[in-house]
């Protein structure tokens, strides 16, 4: 198995947590600062994580409010 970038590892973990129901549709994901602390990553990595989740169709962001799990997250 080839090595993964840290942002990919964190995005995969959050995607799995979303799909398992730990973060149900409409729930708010941890803030950038919380994500940085929980996973011991930089804010750049946190931004990449949120971008990857958005590209997978799992999340949407609301400026000033945070990143939320989409109501119609795709099954994968």
Coordinates of N, CA and C in Angstrom, one line a residue:
X1 N 0.8 -1.2 0.0 CA 0.0 0.0 0.0 C 0.9 1.2 0.0
X2 N 0.7 2.1 -1.0 CA 1.6 3.3 -1.0 C 1.3 4.3 0.2
X3 N 2.3 5.0 0.6 CA 2.0 6.0 1.7 C 1.0 7.0 1.3
X4 N 0.3 7.6 2.3 CA -0.7 8.6 2.0 C -0.2 9.9 2.7
X5 N -0.6 11.0 2.1 CA -0.4 12.3 2.7 C -1.3 12.4 3.9
X6 N -0.8 13.2 4.9 CA -1.5 13.3 6.2 C -3.0 13.8 5.9
X7 N -3.1 14.8 5.0 CA -4.5 15.3 4.7 C -5.4 14.2 4.2
X8 N -4.9 13.3 3.5 CA -5.7 12.2 3.0 C -6.1 11.2 4.1
X9 N -5.2 11.0 5.0 CA -5.5 10.1 6.2 C -6.6 10.7 7.0
X10 N -6.5 12.0 7.3 CA -7.5 12.7 8.1 C -8.8 12.8 7.4
X11 N -8.8 13.1 6.1 CA -10.0 13.1 5.3 C -10.7 11.8 5.3
X12 N -9.9 10.7 5.1 CA -10.5 9.4 5.1 C -11.1 9.0 6.5
X13 N -10.4 9.4 7.5 CA -11.0 9.2 8.9 C -12.3 9.9 9.1
X14 N -12.3 11.2 8.7 CA -13.6 11.9 8.9 C -14.7 11.4 7.9
X15 N -14.3 11.0 6.7 CA -15.3 10.4 5.8 C -15.9 9.2 6.4
X16 N -15.1 8.3 7.0 CA -15.6 7.1 7.6 C -16.5 7.4 8.8
X17 N -16.1 8.4 9.6 CA -16.9 8.8 10.7 C -18.3 9.4 10.3
X18 N -18.3 10.1 9.1 CA -19.5 10.6 8.6 C -20.4 9.4 8.1
X19 N -19.8 8.5 7.4 CA -20.6 7.4 6.9 C -21.1 6.4 8.0
X20 N -20.4 6.4 9.1 CA -20.8 5.5 10.2 C -21.9 6.1 11.0
X21 N -22.2 7.4 10.7 CA -23.3 8.1 11.5 C -22.8 8.9 12.7
X22 N -21.5 8.8 13.0 CA -21.0 9.6 14.1 C -21.3 11.1 13.9
X23 N -21.2 11.5 12.6 CA -21.5 12.9 12.2 C -22.7 12.7 11.3
X24 N -24.0 12.8 11.8 CA -25.1 12.6 11.0 C -25.4 13.8 10.1
X25 N -26.2 13.7 9.0 CA -26.5 14.8 8.1 C -26.9 16.0 8.9
X26 N -26.4 17.2 8.5 CA -26.7 18.4 9.1 C -25.8 18.8 10.3
X27 N -25.0 17.8 10.8 CA -24.2 18.1 11.9 C -22.9 18.9 11.5
X28 N -22.4 19.7 12.4 CA -21.3 20.5 12.2 C -20.0 19.7 12.5
X29 N -19.0 19.8 11.6 CA -17.7 19.2 11.8 C -16.9 20.0 12.8
X30 N -15.8 19.5 13.3 CA -15.0 20.3 14.2 C -14.4 21.5 13.4
X31 N -14.2 22.6 14.1 CA -13.7 23.8 13.5 C -12.2 23.5 13.0
X32 N -11.7 24.4 12.2 CA -10.3 24.2 11.8 C -9.3 24.1 13.0
X33 N -9.5 25.0 14.0 CA -8.7 24.9 15.2 C -8.8 23.6 15.9
X34 N -10.1 23.1 16.0 CA -10.3 21.8 16.7 C -9.7 20.7 15.9
X35 N -9.8 20.7 14.6 CA -9.3 19.7 13.7 C -7.7 19.7 13.9
X36 N -7.1 20.8 13.9 CA -5.7 20.9 14.0 C -5.2 20.3 15.3
X37 N -6.0 20.6 16.4 CA -5.6 20.1 17.7 C -5.9 18.5 17.8
X38 N -7.0 18.1 17.3 CA -7.4 16.7 17.4 C -6.4 15.8 16.6
X39 N -6.0 16.2 15.4 CA -5.2 15.4 14.6 C -3.8 15.8 14.5
X40 N -3.4 16.9 15.3 CA -2.1 17.4 15.3 C -1.6 17.7 13.9
X41 N -2.3 18.6 13.2 CA -2.0 19.0 11.8 C -2.0 20.5 11.7
X42 N -1.5 21.0 10.7 CA -1.5 22.5 10.5 C -2.8 22.9 9.9
X43 N -3.0 24.2 9.9 CA -4.2 24.8 9.3 C -4.3 24.5 7.8
X44 N -3.1 24.5 7.2 CA -3.1 24.2 5.7 C -3.6 22.8 5.5
X45 N -3.2 21.8 6.3 CA -3.7 20.4 6.2 C -5.2 20.4 6.5
X46 N -5.7 21.1 7.5 CA -7.1 21.1 7.8 C -7.9 21.7 6.6
X47 N -7.4 22.7 6.0 CA -8.1 23.3 4.8 C -8.2 22.2 3.7
X48 N -7.1 21.5 3.5 CA -7.1 20.4 2.4 C -8.1 19.3 2.8
X49 N -8.2 19.0 4.0 CA -9.2 18.0 4.5 C -10.6 18.4 4.1
X50 N -10.9 19.6 4.5 CA -12.3 20.1 4.2 C -12.5 20.2 2.7
X51 N -11.5 20.6 2.0 CA -11.7 20.6 0.5 C -11.9 19.2 -0.1
X52 N -11.2 18.2 0.4 CA -11.4 16.8 0.0 C -12.8 16.3 0.3
X53 N -13.3 16.6 1.5 CA -14.6 16.1 1.9 C -15.7 16.8 1.0
X54 N -15.5 18.1 0.7 CA -16.4 18.8 -0.2 C -16.4 18.2 -1.6
X55 N -15.2 17.9 -2.1 CA -15.1 17.3 -3.4 C -15.7 15.9 -3.5
X56 N -15.8 15.2 -2.3 CA -16.4 13.9 -2.3 C -17.9 14.0 -2.1
X57 N -18.4 15.2 -2.0 CA -19.8 15.4 -1.8 C -20.4 15.2 -0.5
X58 N -19.5 15.1 0.5 CA -19.9 14.8 1.9 C -20.3 16.0 2.7
X59 N -19.7 17.2 2.4 CA -19.9 18.3 3.2 C -20.2 19.6 2.4
X60 N -20.7 20.6 3.1 CA -20.8 21.9 2.6 C -20.4 22.9 3.6
X61 N -19.9 24.0 3.2 CA -19.5 25.0 4.2 C -20.4 26.3 4.1
X62 N -20.6 26.8 5.3 CA -21.4 28.0 5.4 C -20.5 29.1 6.0
X63 N -20.1 30.1 5.2 CA -19.2 31.1 5.7 C -19.6 31.7 7.1
X64 N -18.7 31.7 8.0 CA -18.9 32.2 9.3 C -19.6 31.2 10.2
X65 N -20.1 30.1 9.7 CA -20.8 29.1 10.5 C -20.1 27.8 10.7
X66 N -19.4 27.4 9.7 CA -18.6 26.1 9.7 C -18.8 25.2 8.6
X67 N -18.4 24.0 8.8 CA -18.5 22.9 7.7 C -19.5 21.9 8.3
X68 N -20.5 21.6 7.4 CA -21.6 20.7 7.8 C -21.7 19.5 6.9
X69 N -22.2 18.4 7.5 CA -22.4 17.2 6.7 C -23.6 17.4 5.8
X70 N -23.5 17.2 4.5 CA -24.6 17.3 3.6 C -25.8 16.4 4.0
X71 N -27.0 16.8 3.7 CA -28.2 16.0 4.0 C -28.2 14.7 3.1
X72 N -27.6 14.9 1.9 CA -27.6 13.8 1.0 C -26.2 13.3 0.7
X73 N -25.5 12.9 1.7 CA -24.1 12.4 1.6 C -24.2 11.1 0.8
X74 N -23.3 11.0 -0.3 CA -23.3 9.7 -1.1 C -22.8 8.5 -0.3
X75 N -23.3 7.4 -0.6 CA -22.8 6.1 -0.1 C -21.6 5.7 -0.9
X76 N -20.5 5.3 -0.2 CA -19.3 4.8 -0.9 C -18.7 3.7 -0.1

